[in-house]
Amino acid sequence: MSDPIVRLEVDATGVATVRVNNPPVNTIDAKVRRALFDALAQLQARDDLRAVVLACDGSTFFSGADIGEFSGPPKEEEYRTLFDGIENLPCPVVAAMHGTVMGGGFEIALACHYRVASPGTRFALPEVTLGIIPGAGGTQRLPRLIGVERTLEMVLSAKPVDTGTGQRYGFLDRVIEGDLLAGAVDYARSLADRGIEPRRTGRLAVDPASAGAEIVARFVEQANTQYRNRRAAHTAIEAVRAAVRLPIDEGLVYETKLVDEAKATIESKALVHLFFAERETRKVPDIPASAKARPLGSGGIVGAGTMGGGIAICFANAGIPVTVLDGSREALERGMANVAKTYDSMVRRGRLADDARARRMALITGTLDAGALGEADVVVEAVFEDLALKKQIFAKLDEVVKPGAVLATNTSTLDVNEIAAATRRPHDVVGLHFFSPANVMPLLEVVRTKDTSPEVIRTALELAKRLRKTPVLARVCYGFIGNRMMEGYAREAERMVLEGATPRQVDSALENWGMAMGILAVFDLAGIDIGVNVHRANAEKYPPDPTYYQADFALYDAGRLGQKTAKGYYRYEGRTRIDDPEAIEILRARAKALGVAQSAHDDTEILERCLYPLMNEGFRILGEGIAIRASDIDVVWAAGYGFPRYRGGPMFHAQTIGLPSLLDGIRRYRDRFGPMHWEPAPLLEELVAKGMTVADWERAKLAVQGVR
């Protein structure tokens, strides 16, 4: 058999090799399955085979199933038929694995009789992270090999394990040093020579001791904690436990039933939505294919503070030499010391080897001389939010940095057009808004000005890839996407604590719903003074309502700046939040002085008043063209602001609850509080009036742009 995807060859000793080549990562998509069915039919038709080796070309064995098929008709029966056919071949079948063997790729290996792998191969069943369960036999075959307990460890952790763990657990028979395919063929031939029969996974019995009540209870508790508000982990436990009592054929049918139910949940649809949304952000419709990224051989950072140091670590982690500039020797030395401490912490925690730490530190150079940035390919300004200072810095960079270099600002709110205007090359200027801590958070807002060239945008996106960041492109407005949407969300939280809700009540409602951290706790973490200073510096950008944002101002006036002073909305012992009557008394006094009426708040009101303005502002941003796609907005909030991934992001959640329901809720609060803060976004009103979804609107917009 000769096929561009699957090649079947049989050697003189009767050992067949089935080699798959489906770049880039050998996804088991429809064309691969068709080709494998053809190969299987040819194997079944032969009576001269002594063994079969299943292998893949390229960088990895099968990386998994085609996630793009999740929204279409179920494919589980097709997988089951194919894998059953492999398992029931009459001679030993050996899976020769390398790279990252995930999901369906691991499951097809489990259907083989024996498994070998190259050193460094990793194995995982990550389906619960997409709101589903292993659906191609993983919940039924793996327990038969390694027991229920270890299967649930792999399924619930969703993290890859190495070859050593695979051998210890019992699903990996041998590690092949050197040429994997040649070693796998030799191994398969040795099985045949010794008369070793197929070891069909489905015919093995599950050790009932591995599914004891205490073991299962431990994993149920883990699911409750690790996957709060979610169903998939519990469904996976149910499916794996079924392997103890059901024969393989019935177990596989039951697994299919459960996985199809899981795919229909909002949880799964939301997680799959974000999976694709994060891959879509790099697509910019108006950037021509001819626009190429500029070289990224070296970088520069202006400012050795917390953000500058974090960005420098990002560059060094990516292997890009970077020079950090500061105007003060003391600040520079402090910043470099903090970088060293970060790397030291990674070494202590076993996340980085000593030699790797030394290599990365060697890539970071401190300087007090702006001229040292002259040959950098990209320079990121990371000083505090002061427009005049940033313009002064960019004027200096314009003088000293070589032509063609990208000049980037890390501003989170300021007008990048104004910053760019301080240079003679505004087409080279772009916003690169990193999120703190910059070396940890995956989001990078890329802000294009009215003059930013396509090549610079392409370079920024390429830099994000090198730095392992998820980029989202935005146009210039106050706060861009994320911080602009934060305004209404934060505004209502602050207002409610003036109306009588406690900080704990507000934050608990948000956290129990799924936010990574309640908004008031976020203020304490970031520093209450940060928000106060931003509001004072940009007072003209906020509605003239003297009763809003007064919670922050009241605490600030009392010297409560959050965790840095161990007092803010809460009192702190280390990082532990403790309810503080003194804070509540300060808030009540400010409310009385402002004449803010006191009222009771339940969780429903807290969630609506925080989330409705958030989603409403998202529709404004989309309608104004600040964001390219609604899904980009979802990525910003899921990757940068702790929005629960299993709810898909604010725009996805808006459609989950229904756009008419969202609009009705906003109008209800407008009737109660007035239009200053509760005016519906024009796009939201338009969509509801026309009975359109966001996807309908985006398709129509693209069609119009295509005509133009």
XYZ file of C-alpha atoms in Angstrom:
708
model
C 0.000 0.000 0.000
C 1.277 3.465 -0.892
C -0.598 6.471 0.446
C 0.511 10.073 1.071
C -0.788 9.749 4.630
C -0.315 6.079 5.535
C 2.368 3.745 4.174
C 2.163 -0.011 4.731
C 5.258 -2.119 4.155
C 5.998 -5.755 5.000
C 9.601 -6.974 5.328
C 11.010 -10.377 4.452
C 10.457 -11.654 8.009
C 6.729 -10.906 7.945
C 6.827 -7.757 10.119
C 4.554 -5.007 8.783
C 5.129 -1.316 9.455
C 2.234 1.127 9.235
C 3.671 4.650 9.108
C 1.451 7.739 9.335
C 2.459 11.177 8.082
C -0.118 13.892 8.753
C 1.810 17.107 9.474
C 2.275 18.990 11.637
C 1.358 16.777 14.621
C -0.302 13.667 13.153
C -3.809 14.526 14.291
C -6.204 11.609 13.895
C -8.571 13.449 11.583
C -11.051 12.030 9.068
C -8.490 11.446 6.313
C -6.126 9.651 8.701
C -8.941 7.405 9.904
C -9.914 6.547 6.317
C -6.319 5.692 5.465
C -5.938 3.613 8.633
C -9.138 1.710 7.826
C -7.672 0.938 4.392
C -4.422 -0.239 5.944
C -6.326 -2.318 8.500
C -8.311 -4.023 5.752
C -5.075 -4.974 3.985
C -3.572 -6.316 7.193
C -6.696 -8.358 7.906
C -6.593 -9.835 4.380
C -3.050 -11.229 4.776
C -2.160 -14.543 6.378
C 1.617 -14.136 6.272
C 2.005 -11.450 8.931
C 3.941 -12.247 12.104
C 3.783 -8.792 13.740
C 2.759 -5.173 13.056
C 4.402 -1.898 14.096
C 2.308 1.302 14.154
C 4.452 4.442 13.940
C 4.320 8.081 12.855
C 6.720 10.280 10.913
C 7.588 13.807 11.992
C 7.974 15.262 15.448
C 5.427 13.151 17.295
C 3.274 10.040 17.396
C -0.456 10.765 17.058
C -1.013 13.951 19.057
C -4.730 13.350 19.510
C -8.134 13.565 17.873
C -9.335 16.413 15.678
C -10.915 18.870 18.114
C -12.526 20.618 15.143
C -14.868 17.631 14.832
C -16.283 18.119 18.335
C -19.083 20.379 17.131
C -20.126 17.973 14.359
C -21.734 14.513 14.393
C -20.244 12.130 16.994
C -17.235 10.137 15.770
C -16.764 7.844 18.781
C -18.259 4.793 17.061
C -15.850 5.262 14.157
C -12.895 5.400 16.550
C -14.208 2.384 18.419
C -14.507 0.314 15.232
C -11.005 1.281 14.065
C -9.352 0.645 17.421
C -11.219 -2.638 17.908
C -9.961 -3.726 14.496
C -6.376 -3.009 15.545
C -6.812 -4.786 18.876
C -8.279 -7.896 17.204
C -5.515 -8.415 14.650
C -4.227 -11.999 14.993
C -0.531 -11.117 15.455
C 1.257 -8.834 17.949
C 0.787 -5.115 17.253
C 3.401 -2.725 18.664
C 2.866 1.037 19.006
C 6.142 2.898 18.444
C 5.666 6.259 20.167
C 7.639 9.488 20.306
C 6.966 13.154 21.025
C 3.775 14.104 22.842
C 1.212 11.305 22.831
C -2.095 12.876 23.843
C -5.757 11.898 24.017
C -6.744 9.846 20.997
C -3.072 9.260 20.195
C -2.600 7.581 23.565
C -5.865 5.692 23.150
C -4.871 4.157 19.810
C -1.649 3.005 21.485
C -3.722 1.376 24.239
C -5.576 -0.589 21.539
C -2.241 -2.017 20.393
C -0.905 -5.102 22.178
C 2.494 -3.716 23.177
C 3.914 -0.221 23.497
C 7.453 1.113 23.088
C 8.692 4.709 23.051
C 11.716 6.926 22.561
C 13.285 8.560 25.633
C 11.571 11.856 26.383
C 8.157 10.776 25.097
C 5.244 12.180 27.102
C 1.778 10.677 27.539
C -1.482 12.300 28.660
C -5.252 12.130 28.619
C -6.117 15.856 28.848
C -9.777 15.653 27.820
C -11.241 16.994 31.079
C -9.521 20.313 30.327
C -11.892 20.542 27.338
C -14.944 19.576 29.370
C -15.150 16.031 28.023
C -13.704 12.601 28.860
C -11.470 10.222 26.909
C -13.859 8.947 24.256
C -11.856 6.433 22.210
C -11.427 3.719 24.818
C -9.198 5.502 27.305
C -11.544 5.101 30.269
C -11.935 1.382 29.572
C -8.562 0.178 28.308
C -6.203 2.118 30.576
C -7.735 0.784 33.854
C -7.257 -2.733 32.489
C -3.550 -2.012 32.150
C -2.769 0.087 35.219
C -5.851 0.006 37.466
C -8.494 2.576 38.339
C -6.398 4.620 40.782
C -3.545 5.359 38.420
C -5.924 5.921 35.516
C -7.790 8.554 37.504
C -4.499 10.161 38.497
C -3.711 10.643 34.815
C -7.217 11.659 33.747
C -7.865 14.187 36.519
C -4.393 15.721 36.534
C -4.500 15.922 32.700
C -0.722 16.403 32.888
C 1.762 14.467 30.758
C 3.784 11.672 32.356
C 7.193 10.486 31.176
C 8.482 7.115 30.017
C 9.717 6.218 33.495
C 6.225 6.685 34.874
C 4.777 4.756 31.923
C 6.965 1.763 32.683
C 6.296 1.981 36.416
C 2.554 2.225 35.875
C 2.618 -0.615 33.359
C 1.343 0.808 30.070
C 4.806 1.107 28.482
C 6.757 -2.089 27.754
C 10.117 -0.751 26.619
C 12.096 2.456 26.012
C 13.964 2.320 22.702
C 17.314 4.093 22.563
C 18.482 5.176 19.108
C 16.370 4.598 15.990
C 12.799 4.157 17.239
C 11.348 2.475 14.166
C 14.224 0.022 13.794
C 14.085 -0.757 17.518
C 10.310 -1.238 17.424
C 10.579 -3.587 14.432
C 13.288 -5.614 16.224
C 11.082 -5.769 19.316
C 8.049 -6.880 17.278
C 10.162 -9.498 15.468
C 11.441 -10.844 18.800
C 7.842 -11.253 20.006
C 7.012 -13.243 16.897
C 10.183 -15.331 17.138
C 9.340 -16.275 20.718
C 5.759 -17.121 19.834
C 4.350 -14.350 22.015
C 0.625 -13.968 21.390
C -1.271 -10.673 21.133
C -1.961 -9.202 24.581
C -5.351 -7.636 23.986
C -5.969 -4.877 26.506
C -9.730 -5.359 26.385
C -9.437 -8.923 27.655
C -7.534 -7.960 30.771
C -9.381 -7.666 34.081
C -9.363 -4.513 36.174
C -7.876 -4.919 39.637
C -10.880 -4.215 41.911
C -8.561 -3.164 44.748
C -7.584 -0.133 42.672
C -11.201 1.089 42.795
C -11.851 0.939 46.525
C -14.320 3.344 48.144
C -11.593 5.433 49.814
C -9.686 5.753 46.539
C -12.749 6.851 44.613
C -13.768 9.287 47.370
C -10.320 10.905 47.159
C -10.723 11.540 43.447
C -14.265 12.846 43.886
C -12.892 15.361 46.380
C -10.105 16.256 43.933
C -12.705 16.821 41.204
C -14.732 19.053 43.535
C -11.673 21.155 44.340
C -9.729 21.197 41.078
C -12.749 21.410 38.772
C -15.194 23.485 40.794
C -18.552 24.100 39.095
C -17.654 21.548 36.401
C -18.988 18.111 35.445
C -16.403 16.465 33.174
C -14.094 15.211 35.929
C -16.995 13.548 37.728
C -18.159 12.010 34.461
C -14.646 10.659 33.903
C -14.675 9.046 37.351
C -17.994 7.409 36.518
C -16.671 6.101 33.195
C -13.431 4.709 34.652
C -15.282 2.982 37.499
C -17.512 1.317 34.912
C -14.451 -0.560 33.604
C -14.521 -2.625 36.823
C -18.001 -4.033 36.234
C -18.536 -3.958 32.469
C -16.962 -6.147 29.784
C -14.957 -4.152 27.257
C -17.649 -3.983 24.569
C -20.306 -2.690 26.976
C -17.801 -0.383 28.646
C -16.872 1.236 25.339
C -20.535 1.829 24.478
C -21.101 3.352 27.927
C -18.028 5.550 27.494
C -19.444 6.784 24.168
C -22.750 7.658 25.829
C -21.001 9.669 28.538
C -18.640 11.502 26.186
C -21.483 12.518 23.880
C -23.372 13.898 26.874
C -20.260 15.787 27.974
C -19.794 17.350 24.537
C -23.283 18.823 24.759
C -22.545 20.751 27.979
C -21.864 24.477 28.158
C -18.633 23.580 29.963
C -17.276 21.673 26.973
C -18.524 24.137 24.384
C -16.952 27.006 26.315
C -13.582 25.292 26.691
C -13.457 24.225 23.049
C -14.452 27.781 22.076
C -11.442 29.168 23.947
C -9.149 26.469 22.567
C -9.825 27.708 19.044
C -10.156 31.373 20.027
C -6.596 31.396 21.355
C -5.347 30.083 18.021
C -7.402 32.621 16.090
C -5.960 35.719 17.742
C -2.899 35.764 15.481
C -5.072 36.106 12.373
C -5.376 39.757 11.357
C -7.700 40.227 8.354
C -6.206 43.497 7.108
C -2.527 42.508 7.326
C -1.303 41.429 3.872
C 0.546 38.145 3.518
C 3.471 40.118 2.106
C 4.031 41.823 5.487
C 6.912 39.973 7.115
C 8.143 40.104 10.693
C 11.352 42.002 11.319
C 14.396 40.320 12.934
C 14.186 39.621 16.658
C 17.783 38.973 17.590
C 17.965 41.198 20.667
C 15.775 43.310 22.909
C 15.856 46.282 25.235
C 13.770 47.196 28.277
C 13.385 50.698 29.710
C 12.678 50.467 33.428
C 14.062 47.883 35.868
C 10.990 47.752 38.100
C 8.680 44.802 38.673
C 7.234 44.892 35.181
C 10.521 45.608 33.421
C 12.237 42.776 35.266
C 9.422 40.370 34.420
C 9.595 41.292 30.733
C 13.376 40.823 30.766
C 12.847 37.319 32.162
C 10.421 36.614 29.302
C 13.094 37.570 26.765
C 15.801 35.534 28.475
C 13.516 32.502 28.788
C 13.020 32.732 25.023
C 16.771 32.859 24.436
C 16.736 36.513 23.321
C 19.544 38.692 24.726
C 18.093 41.762 26.437
C 19.514 44.980 27.871
C 17.675 46.616 30.782
C 18.015 50.409 31.085
C 17.238 52.447 34.178
C 18.111 55.992 35.139
C 19.127 55.091 38.688
C 21.950 52.730 39.639
C 20.120 51.818 42.834
C 16.929 50.968 40.940
C 18.869 49.019 38.316
C 20.721 46.941 40.898
C 17.504 46.303 42.792
C 15.778 45.220 39.591
C 18.594 42.868 38.564
C 18.603 41.396 42.075
C 14.863 40.726 41.791
C 15.406 38.957 38.469
C 18.054 36.789 40.125
C 15.665 36.026 43.009
C 12.997 34.907 40.561
C 15.387 32.481 38.909
C 16.678 31.303 42.298
C 13.104 30.517 43.309
C 12.595 28.489 40.132
C 15.746 26.483 40.900
C 14.613 25.828 44.493
C 11.248 24.573 43.268
C 12.850 22.252 40.762
C 11.513 24.149 37.764
C 14.925 25.175 36.453
C 18.388 23.624 36.519
C 21.376 25.600 37.817
C 23.063 25.677 34.426
C 19.879 26.903 32.730
C 19.608 29.655 35.343
C 23.163 30.754 34.586
C 22.503 30.804 30.829
C 19.386 32.907 31.219
C 20.951 35.377 33.630
C 23.826 35.796 31.181
C 21.341 36.981 28.558
C 20.229 39.936 30.739
C 22.496 42.990 30.916
C 21.842 46.091 33.005
C 22.842 49.573 31.888
C 22.519 53.252 32.789
C 23.419 54.316 29.237
C 20.537 54.742 26.783
C 23.007 54.303 23.952
C 23.368 50.634 24.929
C 19.911 50.066 23.386
C 21.090 51.325 20.015
C 21.307 47.947 18.273
C 18.242 46.330 19.852
C 15.639 44.961 17.427
C 12.780 45.686 19.819
C 12.680 48.006 22.837
C 9.877 47.817 25.420
C 9.289 50.822 27.671
C 8.036 49.674 31.084
C 7.994 52.717 33.381
C 5.019 53.839 35.462
C 1.861 55.296 33.906
C 2.854 58.891 33.213
C 2.170 60.121 29.694
C 4.689 62.965 29.804
C 7.438 60.639 31.012
C 6.673 58.037 28.373
C 6.716 60.641 25.610
C 10.070 61.884 26.867
C 11.444 58.323 26.813
C 10.193 57.666 23.286
C 11.743 60.887 22.024
C 15.060 59.669 23.443
C 14.615 56.178 21.971
C 13.939 57.794 18.608
C 17.405 59.347 18.803
C 19.432 56.328 19.959
C 17.726 53.182 18.645
C 18.594 51.988 15.148
C 16.186 52.522 12.208
C 13.760 49.655 11.737
C 13.664 48.663 15.396
C 10.248 48.191 17.002
C 9.504 50.702 19.783
C 6.912 49.344 22.203
C 5.171 50.740 25.265
C 3.838 48.589 28.076
C 1.167 51.145 28.999
C -2.079 49.653 30.265
C -4.303 52.693 29.694
C -2.564 55.603 27.999
C -2.961 56.844 24.414
C -0.356 55.018 22.323
C -1.013 57.417 19.427
C 0.260 60.286 21.578
C 3.290 58.280 22.659
C 4.078 57.410 19.033
C 3.759 61.085 18.061
C 6.799 61.832 20.229
C 8.939 60.047 17.605
C 9.750 60.643 13.951
C 8.800 57.036 13.186
C 5.276 56.448 14.534
C 4.897 53.514 12.122
C 7.460 51.633 14.275
C 5.551 52.166 17.532
C 3.177 49.600 19.062
C 1.699 48.847 22.458
C 2.800 45.632 24.165
C 0.740 45.427 27.336
C 2.158 42.633 29.492
C 0.187 41.452 32.507
C 1.722 41.150 35.948
C 3.682 39.096 36.762
C 4.928 39.406 33.186
C 7.001 36.233 33.297
C 3.942 34.206 34.362
C 0.784 35.635 32.818
C 0.129 34.344 29.273
C -1.751 37.345 27.857
C -0.152 40.083 25.749
C -2.359 42.924 24.466
C -0.843 44.203 21.226
C -2.086 47.748 20.619
C -1.903 49.115 17.085
C -1.906 52.864 16.587
C -3.335 54.672 13.590
C 0.168 54.538 12.054
C 1.584 51.160 13.169
C 2.876 49.376 10.091
C 1.742 45.861 9.115
C 5.341 44.657 9.495
C 5.490 45.917 13.079
C 2.190 44.207 13.907
C 3.519 40.997 12.389
C 6.722 41.404 14.411
C 4.764 41.909 17.631
C 2.782 38.736 16.979
C 5.982 36.826 16.227
C 7.554 38.169 19.415
C 4.525 36.949 21.373
C 5.044 33.489 19.908
C 8.724 33.520 20.847
C 7.839 34.647 24.385
C 5.104 31.987 24.633
C 2.410 34.609 25.061
C -1.132 34.661 23.724
C -1.418 37.927 21.773
C -4.666 39.822 21.266
C -4.645 42.782 18.884
C -6.500 45.933 19.951
C -6.893 49.462 18.664
C -6.263 52.501 20.823
C -8.809 53.521 23.433
C -8.609 54.173 27.151
C -7.808 50.827 28.799
C -7.787 48.964 25.455
C -9.849 45.751 25.854
C -9.240 44.312 29.311
C -8.900 47.370 31.520
C -11.661 49.227 29.730
C -14.042 46.358 30.479
C -12.806 46.236 34.053
C -14.268 49.693 34.717
C -17.934 48.705 35.033
C -17.124 45.419 36.758
C -15.066 47.201 39.413
C -17.427 50.164 39.638
C -20.372 48.070 40.780
C -18.321 46.026 43.250
C -17.120 49.206 44.917
C -20.604 50.687 44.906
C -22.126 47.612 46.541
C -19.740 47.698 49.509
C -20.847 51.297 50.042
C -24.468 50.129 49.882
C -23.869 47.654 52.713
C -22.435 44.478 51.180
C -19.246 43.259 52.852
C -16.055 42.773 50.807
C -16.205 39.057 51.610
C -19.779 38.831 50.366
C -18.919 40.433 47.031
C -15.715 38.484 46.480
C -17.208 35.163 47.567
C -20.087 35.492 45.112
C -17.619 36.111 42.288
C -15.194 33.380 43.341
C -17.911 30.784 43.876
C -19.162 31.591 40.379
C -15.672 30.887 39.081
C -13.565 34.056 39.012
C -9.982 33.279 40.035
C -10.066 36.083 42.608
C -12.736 38.462 43.781
C -12.303 41.979 42.433
C -11.829 43.632 45.830
C -9.116 41.128 46.721
C -7.535 41.970 43.353
C -7.455 45.641 44.351
C -5.724 44.712 47.596
C -3.180 42.612 45.714
C -2.410 45.267 43.102
C -2.424 48.121 45.600
C -5.391 50.389 46.244
C -3.165 53.387 45.600
C -2.669 52.215 42.006
C -6.367 52.476 41.245
C -6.735 55.779 43.084
C -3.846 57.323 41.160
C -5.204 56.113 37.824
C -8.629 57.568 38.574
C -7.211 60.895 39.676
C -4.971 61.161 36.613
C -7.848 60.303 34.258
C -10.797 61.832 36.076
C -12.257 63.224 32.853
C -12.691 59.692 31.487
C -15.089 58.619 34.252
C -18.767 59.591 34.670
C -19.208 62.577 37.012
C -20.881 60.611 39.797
C -19.405 61.451 43.218
C -20.723 58.248 44.827
C -18.717 55.889 42.604
C -15.181 54.620 43.287
C -15.428 56.118 46.742
C -14.683 52.795 48.462
C -11.119 52.869 47.119
C -10.731 56.539 48.031
C -12.031 55.976 51.558
C -9.573 53.154 52.230
C -6.732 55.107 50.606
C -7.454 58.119 52.796
C -7.222 55.820 55.829
C -3.792 54.567 54.737
C -5.127 51.126 53.803
C -3.342 50.320 50.528
C -3.941 46.568 50.419
C -1.482 43.747 50.963
C 1.526 46.103 50.909
C 0.271 47.664 54.182
C -1.445 44.458 55.419
C -4.729 46.384 55.357
C -7.135 47.185 52.562
C -10.602 45.801 52.003
C -9.342 43.015 54.290
C -6.696 42.643 56.952
C -3.802 40.358 55.988
C -1.631 37.859 57.771
C 0.813 36.988 55.035
C -1.432 36.365 52.029
C -4.407 35.268 54.128
C -7.468 37.509 53.889
C -9.200 38.260 57.166
C -12.474 40.155 57.427
C -11.805 43.474 59.138
C -14.553 45.406 60.981
C -12.389 48.524 60.758
C -12.535 48.467 56.954
C -16.281 47.986 56.999
C -16.668 50.886 59.437
C -14.623 53.140 57.113
C -16.812 52.154 54.156
C -20.023 52.731 56.111
C -18.827 56.171 57.213
C -18.036 57.159 53.614
C -21.433 55.869 52.445
C -23.178 57.940 55.127
C -21.226 61.047 54.150
C -22.214 60.562 50.506
C -25.834 59.723 51.288
C -25.628 56.248 49.734
C -28.705 54.271 50.761
C -28.088 50.924 52.452
C -29.590 47.732 51.028
C -29.284 43.957 51.106
C -27.503 42.097 48.274
C -27.842 38.454 47.350
C -25.418 36.539 45.127
C -27.616 36.980 42.067
C -27.536 40.761 42.315
C -23.798 40.815 42.973
C -23.093 38.680 39.905
C -25.456 40.627 37.657
C -24.185 44.028 38.703
C -20.546 43.012 38.219
C -20.874 40.879 35.086
C -23.558 42.732 33.115
C -21.464 45.931 32.751
C -18.466 43.779 31.860
C -20.323 42.095 29.007
C -22.044 45.310 27.947
C -18.677 47.055 27.549
C -17.490 44.087 25.520
C -20.265 44.780 23.020
C -19.214 48.439 22.870
C -15.615 47.437 22.183
C -16.675 45.009 19.484
C -19.043 47.498 17.874
C -16.367 50.214 17.842
C -13.825 47.910 16.206
C -11.401 48.055 19.134
C -11.301 44.234 19.073
C -11.301 42.238 15.851
C -13.492 39.412 17.135
C -15.743 38.679 20.085
C -13.596 35.632 20.765
C -10.540 37.910 21.159
C -12.348 39.621 24.028
C -12.995 36.222 25.587
C -9.302 35.351 25.339
C -8.298 38.605 27.046
C -10.494 37.919 30.043
C -9.772 34.195 30.296
C -5.998 34.607 29.911
C -5.477 37.885 31.761
C -8.249 38.465 34.286
C -9.175 35.099 35.772
C -12.522 34.700 33.996
C -13.455 30.997 34.321
C -12.481 29.166 31.143
C -15.386 26.758 31.529
C -17.723 29.731 31.021
C -15.953 30.669 27.784
C -15.259 34.363 28.404
C -17.627 37.337 28.758
C -18.912 37.359 25.165
C -19.489 33.607 25.113
C -21.224 33.845 28.490
C -23.473 36.629 27.180
C -24.736 34.259 24.525
C -25.053 31.453 27.071
C -27.496 33.454 29.172
C -29.112 34.902 26.033
C -28.625 38.380 24.587
C -32.292 39.340 25.219
C -31.893 38.355 28.885
C -28.701 40.397 29.176
C -30.338 43.424 27.588
C -33.398 43.116 29.838
C -31.147 42.952 32.897
C -29.179 46.038 31.888
C -32.404 47.953 31.291
C -33.711 46.819 34.674
C -30.659 48.282 36.431
C -30.895 51.397 34.262
C -34.414 51.926 35.598
C -33.062 51.561 39.125
C -29.814 53.541 38.903
C -30.189 55.755 35.842
C -28.468 55.803 32.437
C -25.109 57.238 33.523
C -23.697 53.758 34.190
C -26.325 51.454 32.714
C -26.876 52.448 29.089
C -26.975 49.352 26.828
C -24.302 49.087 24.122
C -25.695 49.970 20.665
C -24.456 46.676 19.227
C -26.224 44.672 21.920
C -29.491 46.495 21.219
C -29.018 45.964 17.476
C -28.411 42.234 17.814
C -31.445 41.716 20.025
C -33.664 43.821 17.763
C -32.608 41.814 14.706
C -32.578 38.441 16.450
C -28.921 37.969 15.530
C -26.090 36.230 17.342
C -22.597 37.667 17.559
C -21.481 35.062 15.023
C -24.231 36.220 12.613
C -23.049 39.819 12.968
C -19.388 38.931 12.461
C -20.184 36.931 9.319
C -22.209 39.818 7.931
C -19.380 42.259 8.689
C -16.850 40.061 6.914
C -19.165 39.764 3.907
C -19.423 43.554 3.660
C -15.651 43.928 3.983
C -15.225 41.332 1.263
C -17.468 43.315 -1.081
C -15.490 46.445 -0.355
